[in-house]
Short mmCIF file of C-alpha atoms in Angstrom, two decimals:
data_model
loop_
_atom_site.label_atom_id
_atom_site.label_comp_id
_atom_site.label_asym_id
_atom_site.label_seq_id
_atom_site.Cartn_x
_atom_site.Cartn_y
_atom_site.Cartn_z
CA MET A 1 -10.45 24.80 -24.59
CA THR A 2 -7.97 22.88 -22.46
CA GLN A 3 -8.39 19.11 -22.59
CA ALA A 4 -9.09 17.60 -19.21
CA ILE A 5 -6.46 15.25 -17.61
CA ARG A 6 -7.47 11.58 -18.15
CA LEU A 7 -6.94 9.51 -15.05
CA ALA A 8 -7.69 5.74 -14.82
CA VAL A 9 -7.67 3.57 -11.77
CA VAL A 10 -7.02 -0.10 -11.42
CA MET A 11 -8.73 -1.29 -8.27
CA ASP A 12 -10.71 -4.11 -6.62
CA PRO A 13 -14.34 -3.97 -7.42
CA ILE A 14 -15.65 -0.44 -6.54
CA ALA A 15 -19.01 -1.85 -5.58
CA ASP A 16 -17.29 -3.74 -2.73
CA CYS A 17 -15.31 -0.92 -1.14
CA LYS A 18 -16.11 0.41 2.17
CA PHE A 19 -17.49 3.87 1.58
CA ALA A 20 -16.75 5.31 4.95
CA LYS A 21 -12.98 4.29 4.85
CA ASP A 22 -11.79 3.72 1.29
CA SER A 23 -8.68 5.82 0.53
CA THR A 24 -9.08 5.16 -3.37
CA LEU A 25 -12.47 6.80 -3.21
CA ALA A 26 -10.90 9.93 -1.61
CA MET A 27 -8.32 10.02 -4.47
CA LEU A 28 -10.95 9.75 -7.13
CA TRP A 29 -13.07 12.45 -5.51
CA ALA A 30 -10.06 14.74 -5.43
CA ALA A 31 -9.28 14.08 -9.20
CA GLN A 32 -12.96 14.63 -10.11
CA LYS A 33 -13.00 17.97 -8.27
CA ARG A 34 -10.27 19.21 -10.50
CA GLY A 35 -12.33 18.43 -13.51
CA TRP A 36 -10.21 15.35 -14.54
CA GLU A 37 -11.91 12.54 -16.48
CA LEU A 38 -12.04 9.26 -14.59
CA PHE A 39 -11.99 5.72 -15.95
CA TYR A 40 -12.27 2.52 -14.09
CA LEU A 41 -10.57 -0.91 -14.54
CA GLU A 42 -10.07 -4.08 -12.62
CA GLN A 43 -7.13 -6.37 -12.91
CA SER A 44 -8.90 -8.62 -15.30
CA ASP A 45 -9.43 -5.73 -17.67
CA LEU A 46 -5.72 -5.43 -18.43
CA TRP A 47 -3.91 -7.10 -21.36
CA LEU A 48 -1.06 -6.79 -23.78
CA ARG A 49 -1.42 -6.99 -27.56
CA ASP A 50 1.80 -6.95 -29.61
CA GLY A 51 3.59 -5.02 -26.81
CA VAL A 52 0.76 -2.39 -26.44
CA ALA A 53 -0.82 -2.08 -23.01
CA MET A 54 -4.59 -2.20 -23.23
CA GLY A 55 -7.51 -1.97 -20.84
CA ARG A 56 -11.20 -2.39 -20.90
CA ALA A 57 -11.88 1.01 -19.34
CA ALA A 58 -15.27 2.40 -18.19
CA PRO A 59 -16.00 6.14 -17.72
CA LEU A 60 -16.37 6.62 -13.97
CA ALA A 61 -18.13 9.30 -11.88
CA VAL A 62 -17.82 9.17 -8.07
CA ILE A 63 -20.45 10.54 -5.76
CA ALA A 64 -20.25 11.41 -1.99
CA ASN A 65 -23.22 9.37 -1.19
CA PRO A 66 -23.06 6.14 0.97
CA LYS A 67 -25.92 4.43 -0.85
CA ARG A 68 -24.63 5.14 -4.46
CA TRP A 69 -20.94 6.20 -4.69
CA PHE A 70 -20.23 5.61 -8.28
CA GLU A 71 -21.58 5.45 -11.75
CA LEU A 72 -20.04 3.55 -14.63
CA GLY A 73 -20.41 4.20 -18.37
CA THR A 74 -19.85 1.63 -21.11
CA ALA A 75 -16.52 -0.01 -20.91
CA ALA A 76 -14.28 0.04 -24.15
CA ALA A 77 -10.97 -1.33 -25.25
CA THR A 78 -8.53 1.47 -24.73
CA PRO A 79 -4.75 1.89 -25.09
CA LEU A 80 -3.43 2.65 -21.60
CA ALA A 81 -1.21 5.20 -23.12
CA SER A 82 -4.20 7.32 -23.90
CA PHE A 83 -4.45 8.05 -20.10
CA ASP A 84 -2.28 10.75 -18.68
CA CYS A 85 -2.12 8.90 -15.32
CA VAL A 86 -3.02 5.46 -14.06
CA LEU A 87 -3.43 4.83 -10.30
CA MET A 88 -2.59 1.14 -9.35
CA ARG A 89 -4.71 0.60 -6.34
CA LYS A 90 -5.30 -3.18 -6.55
CA ASP A 91 -4.93 -4.64 -3.04
CA PRO A 92 -2.54 -7.45 -2.25
CA PRO A 93 -1.88 -10.45 -2.28
CA PHE A 94 1.24 -9.57 -4.06
CA ASP A 95 1.18 -12.77 -6.27
CA THR A 96 2.22 -13.65 -9.82
CA GLU A 97 -1.00 -12.12 -11.23
CA TYR A 98 -0.20 -8.87 -9.53
CA ILE A 99 3.39 -9.01 -11.04
CA TYR A 100 1.90 -9.63 -14.51
CA SER A 101 -0.26 -6.63 -14.08
CA THR A 102 2.75 -4.49 -13.38
CA TYR A 103 4.33 -5.60 -16.66
CA VAL A 104 1.24 -4.35 -18.48
CA LEU A 105 1.35 -1.07 -16.60
CA GLU A 106 5.10 -0.70 -17.45
CA ARG A 107 4.42 -0.93 -21.09
CA ALA A 108 2.01 2.06 -20.70
CA GLU A 109 4.64 3.83 -18.69
CA LEU A 110 7.15 3.35 -21.45
CA ALA A 111 4.50 4.88 -23.82
CA GLY A 112 4.38 8.07 -21.70
CA THR A 113 1.69 7.46 -19.06
CA LEU A 114 2.37 8.25 -15.44
CA ILE A 115 1.73 5.20 -13.28
CA VAL A 116 1.23 5.77 -9.56
CA ASN A 117 2.96 3.87 -7.99
CA ARG A 118 5.60 3.10 -10.50
CA PRO A 119 5.49 -0.58 -11.69
CA GLN A 120 9.13 -1.40 -11.30
CA GLY A 121 8.95 -0.05 -7.72
CA LEU A 122 5.89 -2.16 -7.03
CA ARG A 123 7.77 -5.26 -8.19
CA ASP A 124 11.04 -4.32 -6.32
CA ILE A 125 9.56 -3.13 -3.04
CA ASN A 126 8.12 -5.99 -1.12
CA GLU A 127 6.28 -4.45 1.67
CA LYS A 128 7.96 -6.63 4.40
CA VAL A 129 11.29 -7.41 2.73
CA PHE A 130 12.19 -3.82 1.76
CA THR A 131 12.62 -2.93 5.44
CA ALA A 132 15.93 -4.64 5.08
CA TRP A 133 17.23 -1.59 2.99
CA PHE A 134 16.83 0.50 6.24
CA PRO A 135 18.01 -1.75 9.13
CA GLU A 136 18.77 1.40 11.26
CA CYS A 137 14.98 2.16 11.16
CA CYS A 138 13.72 -1.36 12.16
CA ALA A 139 13.68 -3.75 15.08
CA SER A 140 15.72 -6.93 14.71
CA THR A 141 14.31 -8.88 11.66
CA LEU A 142 14.88 -12.32 10.26
CA ILE A 143 13.62 -13.33 6.71
CA CYS A 144 14.26 -16.93 6.04
CA ARG A 145 12.87 -20.52 5.25
CA ASN A 146 14.71 -22.34 7.88
CA MET A 147 12.46 -23.30 10.87
CA ALA A 148 15.39 -24.00 13.15
CA ASP A 149 16.70 -20.48 12.33
CA MET A 150 13.30 -19.03 13.31
CA ALA A 151 13.27 -21.03 16.50
CA ALA A 152 16.78 -19.66 17.36
CA PHE A 153 15.50 -16.17 16.62
CA ALA A 154 12.53 -16.71 19.12
CA ARG A 155 15.00 -17.88 21.77
CA GLU A 156 17.17 -14.78 21.28
CA HIS A 157 14.23 -12.33 21.58
CA GLY A 158 11.80 -14.22 23.82
CA LYS A 159 8.76 -13.08 21.93
CA ILE A 160 8.42 -12.52 18.23
CA VAL A 161 5.94 -11.76 15.37
CA VAL A 162 5.75 -14.11 12.46
CA LYS A 163 4.10 -13.43 9.25
CA PRO A 164 3.90 -14.17 5.38
CA LEU A 165 5.62 -11.86 2.86
CA HIS A 166 2.65 -11.48 0.56
CA GLY A 167 -0.42 -10.70 2.62
CA MET A 168 -2.18 -7.63 3.95
CA GLY A 169 -4.67 -6.51 6.47
CA GLY A 170 -3.25 -8.55 9.41
CA ARG A 171 -3.76 -11.94 7.67
CA SER A 172 -1.84 -14.84 9.03
CA ILE A 173 0.24 -12.77 11.47
CA PHE A 174 1.24 -14.71 14.56
CA VAL A 175 2.73 -13.59 17.87
CA THR A 176 4.63 -16.42 19.68
CA GLU A 177 7.11 -16.74 22.50
CA VAL A 178 9.45 -19.24 24.03
CA GLY A 179 7.46 -22.01 25.77
CA ASP A 180 4.54 -21.71 23.22
CA LYS A 181 3.78 -25.29 22.07
CA ASN A 182 2.23 -23.95 18.87
CA MET A 183 5.48 -22.11 17.87
CA GLN A 184 6.71 -25.07 15.67
CA VAL A 185 3.29 -25.40 13.92
CA ILE A 186 3.37 -21.70 13.16
CA PHE A 187 6.75 -21.93 11.52
CA GLU A 188 5.52 -25.02 9.58
CA THR A 189 2.52 -23.08 8.41
CA LEU A 190 4.14 -19.99 7.26
CA THR A 191 7.09 -21.66 5.59
CA ASP A 192 5.21 -24.51 4.30
CA TYR A 193 7.68 -26.81 6.06
CA GLY A 194 10.67 -24.82 4.95
CA SER A 195 9.73 -24.38 1.33
CA ARG A 196 8.65 -20.63 1.50
CA PHE A 197 10.28 -17.44 2.94
CA ALA A 198 8.58 -15.84 5.96
CA ILE A 199 9.56 -12.95 8.14
CA ALA A 200 10.06 -12.85 11.92
CA GLN A 201 10.46 -9.64 13.92
CA ARG A 202 11.15 -8.90 17.59
CA TYR A 203 7.92 -8.29 19.31
CA LEU A 204 7.40 -4.66 20.14
CA PRO A 205 5.28 -4.34 23.29
CA GLU A 206 4.34 -0.69 22.47
CA ILE A 207 1.80 -2.14 20.06
CA ALA A 208 -0.49 -2.60 23.06
CA THR A 209 -0.18 1.03 24.46
CA SER A 210 0.49 3.25 21.43
CA GLY A 211 -0.61 1.01 18.56
CA ASP A 212 0.75 0.50 15.00
CA SER A 213 1.07 3.92 13.50
CA ARG A 214 0.62 4.55 9.83
CA VAL A 215 2.79 7.46 8.57
CA LEU A 216 1.78 8.50 5.05
CA LEU A 217 4.37 9.68 2.51
CA ILE A 218 3.55 11.80 -0.65
CA ASP A 219 6.47 11.91 -2.97
CA GLY A 220 8.68 11.12 0.04
CA GLU A 221 7.30 13.91 2.37
CA PRO A 222 5.36 12.91 5.40
CA VAL A 223 1.78 14.00 6.04
CA PRO A 224 2.00 15.85 9.37
CA PHE A 225 -0.37 13.45 11.25
CA ALA A 226 -0.06 9.66 11.70
CA LEU A 227 -2.91 7.16 12.27
CA ALA A 228 -2.25 4.95 15.28
CA ARG A 229 -4.19 1.72 14.91
CA MET A 230 -5.01 0.39 18.40
CA PRO A 231 -5.61 -3.43 18.69
CA THR A 232 -8.73 -4.69 20.46
CA ALA A 233 -8.26 -6.16 23.85
CA THR A 234 -8.40 -9.68 22.38
CA ASP A 235 -6.12 -9.24 19.41
CA ASN A 236 -2.38 -8.61 18.88
CA ARG A 237 -2.83 -6.95 15.40
CA GLY A 238 -2.84 -3.21 14.77
CA ASN A 239 -4.75 -3.59 11.36
CA LEU A 240 -8.07 -1.74 10.75
CA ALA A 241 -9.21 -4.76 8.75
CA ALA A 242 -8.60 -6.83 11.94
CA GLY A 243 -10.79 -4.58 14.05
CA ALA A 244 -8.19 -2.13 15.31
CA ALA A 245 -9.37 1.49 16.13
CA GLY A 246 -7.83 4.41 14.18
CA VAL A 247 -6.61 7.20 16.42
CA GLY A 248 -4.83 10.13 14.75
CA ARG A 249 -1.90 11.91 16.32
CA PRO A 250 0.74 14.44 15.32
CA LEU A 251 4.03 13.14 14.00
CA ASN A 252 6.79 12.99 16.60
CA ASP A 253 10.51 13.60 16.08
CA ARG A 254 11.14 9.83 15.45
CA ASP A 255 8.40 9.58 12.90
CA ARG A 256 10.09 12.60 10.93
CA TRP A 257 13.48 10.97 11.30
CA LEU A 258 12.23 7.68 9.85
CA ALA A 259 10.52 9.60 6.98
CA ALA A 260 13.66 11.45 6.33
CA GLN A 261 15.69 8.11 6.08
CA ILE A 262 13.20 6.29 3.90
CA GLY A 263 11.15 9.01 2.03
CA PRO A 264 13.79 10.19 -0.50
CA GLU A 265 14.70 6.68 -1.73
CA LEU A 266 11.00 5.94 -2.24
CA ALA A 267 10.42 9.05 -4.13
CA ARG A 268 13.49 8.32 -6.30
CA ARG A 269 11.93 4.96 -7.10
CA GLY A 270 8.49 6.70 -8.20
CA MET A 271 6.66 5.75 -5.12
CA LEU A 272 4.38 8.69 -4.84
CA PHE A 273 1.93 7.41 -2.05
CA VAL A 274 3.33 5.11 0.59
CA GLY A 275 2.48 4.15 4.14
CA LEU A 276 5.12 3.40 6.75
CA ASP A 277 3.94 1.17 9.62
CA VAL A 278 5.72 2.20 12.77
CA ILE A 279 5.56 0.54 16.19
CA GLY A 280 7.48 1.75 19.24
CA GLY A 281 9.60 3.98 16.85
CA TYR A 282 10.54 1.23 14.45
CA VAL A 283 9.38 0.69 10.97
CA THR A 284 7.82 -2.85 10.51
CA GLU A 285 6.43 -2.50 6.86
CA ILE A 286 6.75 -0.22 3.93
CA ASN A 287 3.35 -0.31 2.16
CA VAL A 288 3.46 0.71 -1.50
CA THR A 289 0.60 -1.26 -3.19
CA SER A 290 -2.49 0.38 -1.81
CA PRO A 291 -1.82 2.24 1.44
CA THR A 292 -4.87 3.48 3.37
CA GLY A 293 -5.57 5.84 6.23
CA ILE A 294 -6.52 8.92 4.24
CA ARG A 295 -10.17 9.01 5.29
CA GLU A 296 -9.55 8.58 9.06
CA LEU A 297 -6.86 11.32 9.21
CA ASP A 298 -8.92 13.60 7.03
CA GLN A 299 -11.92 13.38 9.41
CA GLN A 300 -10.06 13.70 12.57
CA PHE A 301 -7.75 16.65 11.49
CA ASP A 302 -9.84 18.43 8.69
CA LEU A 303 -7.26 17.39 6.19
CA ASP A 304 -7.53 16.72 2.32
CA ILE A 305 -4.59 14.26 1.89
CA ALA A 306 -5.87 13.08 -1.46
CA SER A 307 -5.74 16.56 -2.81
CA LEU A 308 -2.02 16.81 -1.81
CA LEU A 309 -1.32 13.60 -3.86
CA MET A 310 -3.29 15.07 -6.84
CA ASP A 311 -1.31 18.25 -6.49
CA VAL A 312 1.87 16.23 -6.83
CA ILE A 313 0.49 14.23 -9.90
CA GLY A 314 -0.59 17.48 -11.45
CA ARG A 315 2.90 18.97 -11.13
CA LYS A 316 4.52 15.77 -12.52
CA LEU A 317 2.13 15.78 -15.47
CA ALA A 318 2.81 19.57 -16.08
CA ASP A 319 6.63 18.79 -16.03
CA ARG A 320 5.84 16.26 -18.89
CA GLY A 321 4.05 18.99 -20.81
CA VAL A 322 0.66 17.40 -20.43
CA ALA A 323 -2.08 19.89 -21.42
CA GLY A 324 -4.43 20.79 -18.63
CA ALA A 325 -2.11 19.89 -15.83
#
């Protein structure tokens, strides 16, 4: 009898996830449908002992039931190398604790486990800063600590977006323009008076009419539909967590061009599931930690995006000679 693939997930508390929207749940359902064995860990369940990556892993079953969507078995100390694949789906903030977790996962990777996304890539690809590797795909962007430089950038462009480098879900994103008496306070807050880096980008007015589109890449290849996240009438932010509405649309030629520029490099770095944020034809962020949007696109276009990801994972495991892949 062929042994089942053993897949573990590191995530935020599963009891707190939003059943109707959670992309990690979709991935776990897709893996379970294949007969793969599932195991659950949180960040606090990871540790290293004498160079060996360990986890307090609980057997997991996921259920398509909004009132009871998971069942956990008894957690046990387990070498992470005993899993064929580990999904790293812990949400930001991308802080030192997150980085320490990637070190644990990298030790498992070196012992033969497939980590999705790759730990080194998670460390190297800051979701805001990595846009600098593709300036031809992005609107004018400044990353600095100097508040005077930020003020000059605002004068150059008239209206800008300013945000921290470590957040998610639209947290601490400001839109400001020349003449705004709060501008200096915004710079002081985000840079902590010049002691921290922050990012400023030229404001793209298309956010109001066509939203902030999430283009999903699986092993560098785009899913054929994007999720345009439309801000509310009282907010500038195109983030679902900030109340934006998700409206699916087919990819356009510009989306495909952006994916062709960025996707191959991400795939080379082991980033199997990535979300590009696109406003007005420009990439504003490259999301590699825990991209979302699967459930909304699945529902609107009768897709099964998570199964496409599991197909890729299965092929990579088969290439490694893993039994059952």
